XYZ file of C-alpha atoms in Angstrom:
213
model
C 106.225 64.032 -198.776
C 102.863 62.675 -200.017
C 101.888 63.593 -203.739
C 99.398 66.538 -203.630
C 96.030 65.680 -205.576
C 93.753 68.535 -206.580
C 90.380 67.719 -208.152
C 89.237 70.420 -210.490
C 86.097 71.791 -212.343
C 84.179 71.212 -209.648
C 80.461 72.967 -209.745
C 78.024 70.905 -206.888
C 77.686 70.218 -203.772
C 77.763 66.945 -203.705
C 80.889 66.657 -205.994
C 82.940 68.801 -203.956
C 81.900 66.855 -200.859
C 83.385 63.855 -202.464
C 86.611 65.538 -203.666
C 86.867 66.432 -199.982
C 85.540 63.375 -198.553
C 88.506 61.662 -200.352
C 91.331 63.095 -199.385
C 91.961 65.896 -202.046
C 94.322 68.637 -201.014
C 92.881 71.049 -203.246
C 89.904 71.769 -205.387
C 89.252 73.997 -208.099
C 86.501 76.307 -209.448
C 86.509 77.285 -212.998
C 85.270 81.158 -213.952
C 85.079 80.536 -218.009
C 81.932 80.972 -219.648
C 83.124 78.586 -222.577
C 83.686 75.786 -220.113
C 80.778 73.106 -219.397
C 82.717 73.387 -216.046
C 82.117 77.209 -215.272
C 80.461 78.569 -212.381
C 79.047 81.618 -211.629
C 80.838 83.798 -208.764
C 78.661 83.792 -206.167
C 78.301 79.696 -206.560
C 81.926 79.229 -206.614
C 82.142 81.499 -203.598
C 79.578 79.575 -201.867
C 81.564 76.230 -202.502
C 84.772 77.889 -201.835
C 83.278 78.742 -198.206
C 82.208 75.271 -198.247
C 85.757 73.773 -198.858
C 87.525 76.284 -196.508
C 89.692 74.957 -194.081
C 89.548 71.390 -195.566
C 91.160 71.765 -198.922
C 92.826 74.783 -200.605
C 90.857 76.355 -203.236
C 91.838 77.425 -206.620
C 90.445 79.228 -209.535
C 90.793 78.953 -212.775
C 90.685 81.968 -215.219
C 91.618 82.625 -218.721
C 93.089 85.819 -219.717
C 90.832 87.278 -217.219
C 90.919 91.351 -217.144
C 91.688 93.291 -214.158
C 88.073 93.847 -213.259
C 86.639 90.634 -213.689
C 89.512 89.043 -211.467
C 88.967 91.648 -208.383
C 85.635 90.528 -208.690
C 86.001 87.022 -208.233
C 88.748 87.076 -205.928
C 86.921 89.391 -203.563
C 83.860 86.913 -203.936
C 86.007 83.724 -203.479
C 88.713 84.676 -201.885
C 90.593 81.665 -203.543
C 94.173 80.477 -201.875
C 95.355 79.956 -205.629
C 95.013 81.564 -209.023
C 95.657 79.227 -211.597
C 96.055 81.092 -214.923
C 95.267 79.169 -217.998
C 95.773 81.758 -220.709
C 98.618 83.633 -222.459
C 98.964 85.439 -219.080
C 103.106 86.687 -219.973
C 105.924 87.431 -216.851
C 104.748 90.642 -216.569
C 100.924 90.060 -216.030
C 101.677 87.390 -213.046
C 104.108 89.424 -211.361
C 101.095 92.658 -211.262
C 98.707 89.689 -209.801
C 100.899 88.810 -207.312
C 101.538 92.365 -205.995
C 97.708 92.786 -206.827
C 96.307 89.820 -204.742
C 98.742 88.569 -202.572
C 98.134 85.316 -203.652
C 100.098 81.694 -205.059
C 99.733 82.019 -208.422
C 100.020 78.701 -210.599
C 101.121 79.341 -214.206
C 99.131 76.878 -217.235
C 101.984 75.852 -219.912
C 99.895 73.664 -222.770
C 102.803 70.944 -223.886
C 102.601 68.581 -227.401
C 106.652 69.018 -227.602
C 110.017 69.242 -225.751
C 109.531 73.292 -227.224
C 106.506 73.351 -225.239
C 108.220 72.427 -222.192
C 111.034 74.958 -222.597
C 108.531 77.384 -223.226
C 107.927 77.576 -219.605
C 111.244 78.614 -218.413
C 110.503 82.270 -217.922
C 107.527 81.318 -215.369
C 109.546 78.936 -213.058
C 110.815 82.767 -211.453
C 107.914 84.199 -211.101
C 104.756 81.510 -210.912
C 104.172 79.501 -207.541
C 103.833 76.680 -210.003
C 104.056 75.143 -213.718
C 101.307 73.159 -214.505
C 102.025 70.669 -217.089
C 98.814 70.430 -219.421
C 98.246 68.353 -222.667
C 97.760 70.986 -225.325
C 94.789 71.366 -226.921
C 93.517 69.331 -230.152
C 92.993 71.259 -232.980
C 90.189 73.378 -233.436
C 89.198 73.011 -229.701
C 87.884 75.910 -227.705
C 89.070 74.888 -224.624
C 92.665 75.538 -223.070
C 92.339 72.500 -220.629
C 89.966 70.026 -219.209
C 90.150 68.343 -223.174
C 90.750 64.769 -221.873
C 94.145 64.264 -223.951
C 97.323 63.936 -222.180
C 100.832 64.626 -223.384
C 104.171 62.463 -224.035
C 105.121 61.956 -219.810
C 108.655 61.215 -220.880
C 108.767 64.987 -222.334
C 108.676 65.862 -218.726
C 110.870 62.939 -216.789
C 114.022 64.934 -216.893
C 112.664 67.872 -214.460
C 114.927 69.449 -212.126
C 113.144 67.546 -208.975
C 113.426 70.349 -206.886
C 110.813 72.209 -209.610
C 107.476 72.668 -208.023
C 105.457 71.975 -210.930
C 101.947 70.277 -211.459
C 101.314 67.395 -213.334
C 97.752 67.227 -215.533
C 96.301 66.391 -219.031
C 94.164 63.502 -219.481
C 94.794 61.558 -215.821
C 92.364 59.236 -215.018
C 92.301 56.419 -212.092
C 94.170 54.039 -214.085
C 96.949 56.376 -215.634
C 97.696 58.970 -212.774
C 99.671 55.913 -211.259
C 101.910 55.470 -214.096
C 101.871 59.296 -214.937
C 103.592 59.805 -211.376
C 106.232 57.307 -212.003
C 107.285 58.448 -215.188
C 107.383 62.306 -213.635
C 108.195 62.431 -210.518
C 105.020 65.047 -209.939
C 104.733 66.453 -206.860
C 101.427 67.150 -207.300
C 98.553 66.219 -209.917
C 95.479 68.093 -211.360
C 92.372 66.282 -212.815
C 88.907 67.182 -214.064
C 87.835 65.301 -217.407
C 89.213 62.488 -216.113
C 86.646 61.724 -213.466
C 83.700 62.878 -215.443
C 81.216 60.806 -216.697
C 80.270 63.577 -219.305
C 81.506 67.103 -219.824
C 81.582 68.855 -216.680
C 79.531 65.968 -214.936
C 82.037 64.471 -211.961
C 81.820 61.251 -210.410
C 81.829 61.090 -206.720
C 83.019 57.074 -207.166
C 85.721 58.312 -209.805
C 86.926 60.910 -208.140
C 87.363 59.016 -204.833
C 89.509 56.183 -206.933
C 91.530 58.783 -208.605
C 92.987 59.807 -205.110
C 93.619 56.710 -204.054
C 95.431 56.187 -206.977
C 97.491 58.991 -207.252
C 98.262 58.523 -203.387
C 99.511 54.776 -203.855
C 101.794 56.276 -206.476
């Protein structure tokens, strides 16, 4: 089976038609105020509509209340929710009877700790994805640019469905995916040429890499 790339963060047009354009299998929309990547519901529902039926769509809260999340799902109407905060067991299993939905669980990793830490979602979350976590003193969960130790990772059960991200770029996603094994990989920083500023050229060589994987 081909390696599943999702291109993330996205917030234009034009940027999205690239992602698409490319090949992506999925794209994501980010609802976080703090993020130079966050969009405003009613523009991520108009890209969503604009991505339907080409890519899945995700979208990306953090420790998003119960009201805030019925409002963006019923203006997105997103095929994933990809939960990037301290969302616990309990919370994702109430989302899932909530929404219906796949449900990918965020697990920030600097350690072999970190990984284990994510044994209680592998029951209950669609997916794991693997993130770098953040740097010290950042205000961002994700989307920091830094990746993690790969090798912390290599040992997966293969049959895991998890999600590889963290600081990919063209020129490491190919090594990334050998080292892992990922069945599928996330990127946003990584084909920015600024915060929150994608690159239609970079994000159209980061799927071919990741595919030639």
């Amino acid at each position: 089976m081909s390696i599943e790339v999702k291109i993330c963060g996205l917030s234009t047009e034009a940027t999205l038609d690239a992602a698409l354009d490319a090949g992506a299998d999925l794209v994501g929309f980010v609802s976080f105020p703090k993020s130079p990547r966050h969009v405003a519901p009613e523009q991520a529902a108009a890209l969503a509509e604009r991505a339907r039926g080409k890519a899945r769509v995700t979208l990306l809260t953090v420790d998003a209340d119960d009201a805030l999340l019925a409002d963006l799902v019923s203006a997105v109407a997103p095929d994933i929710l990809q939960l990037h905060g301290a969302e616990s067991v309990q919370r994702i299993k109430r989302l899932r009877t909530l929404y219906g939905r796949e449900i990918w669980r965020a697990v920030p990793v600097s350690t072999a700790d970190d990984v284990a830490a994510a044994d209680p979602y592998w029951d209950v979350a669609d997916r794991v994805l693997f993130d770098a976590k953040p740097p010290k003193g950042a205000v961002l969960p994700g989307g920091n640019g830094v990746a993690f130790d790969w090798d912390l990772i290599a040992g997966l059960d293969p049959k895991r469905r998890f999600v590889l991200s963290g600081g990919l770029t063209p020129e490491t996603v190919g090594p990334a995916v050998r080292a892992t094994r990922a069945p599928a990989v996330d990127v946003s920083s990584g084909v920015e040429s600024a915060p929150g500023v994608k690159e239609p050229e970079l994000i159209a060589a980061f799927v071919r890499a990741a595919r030639s994987a």
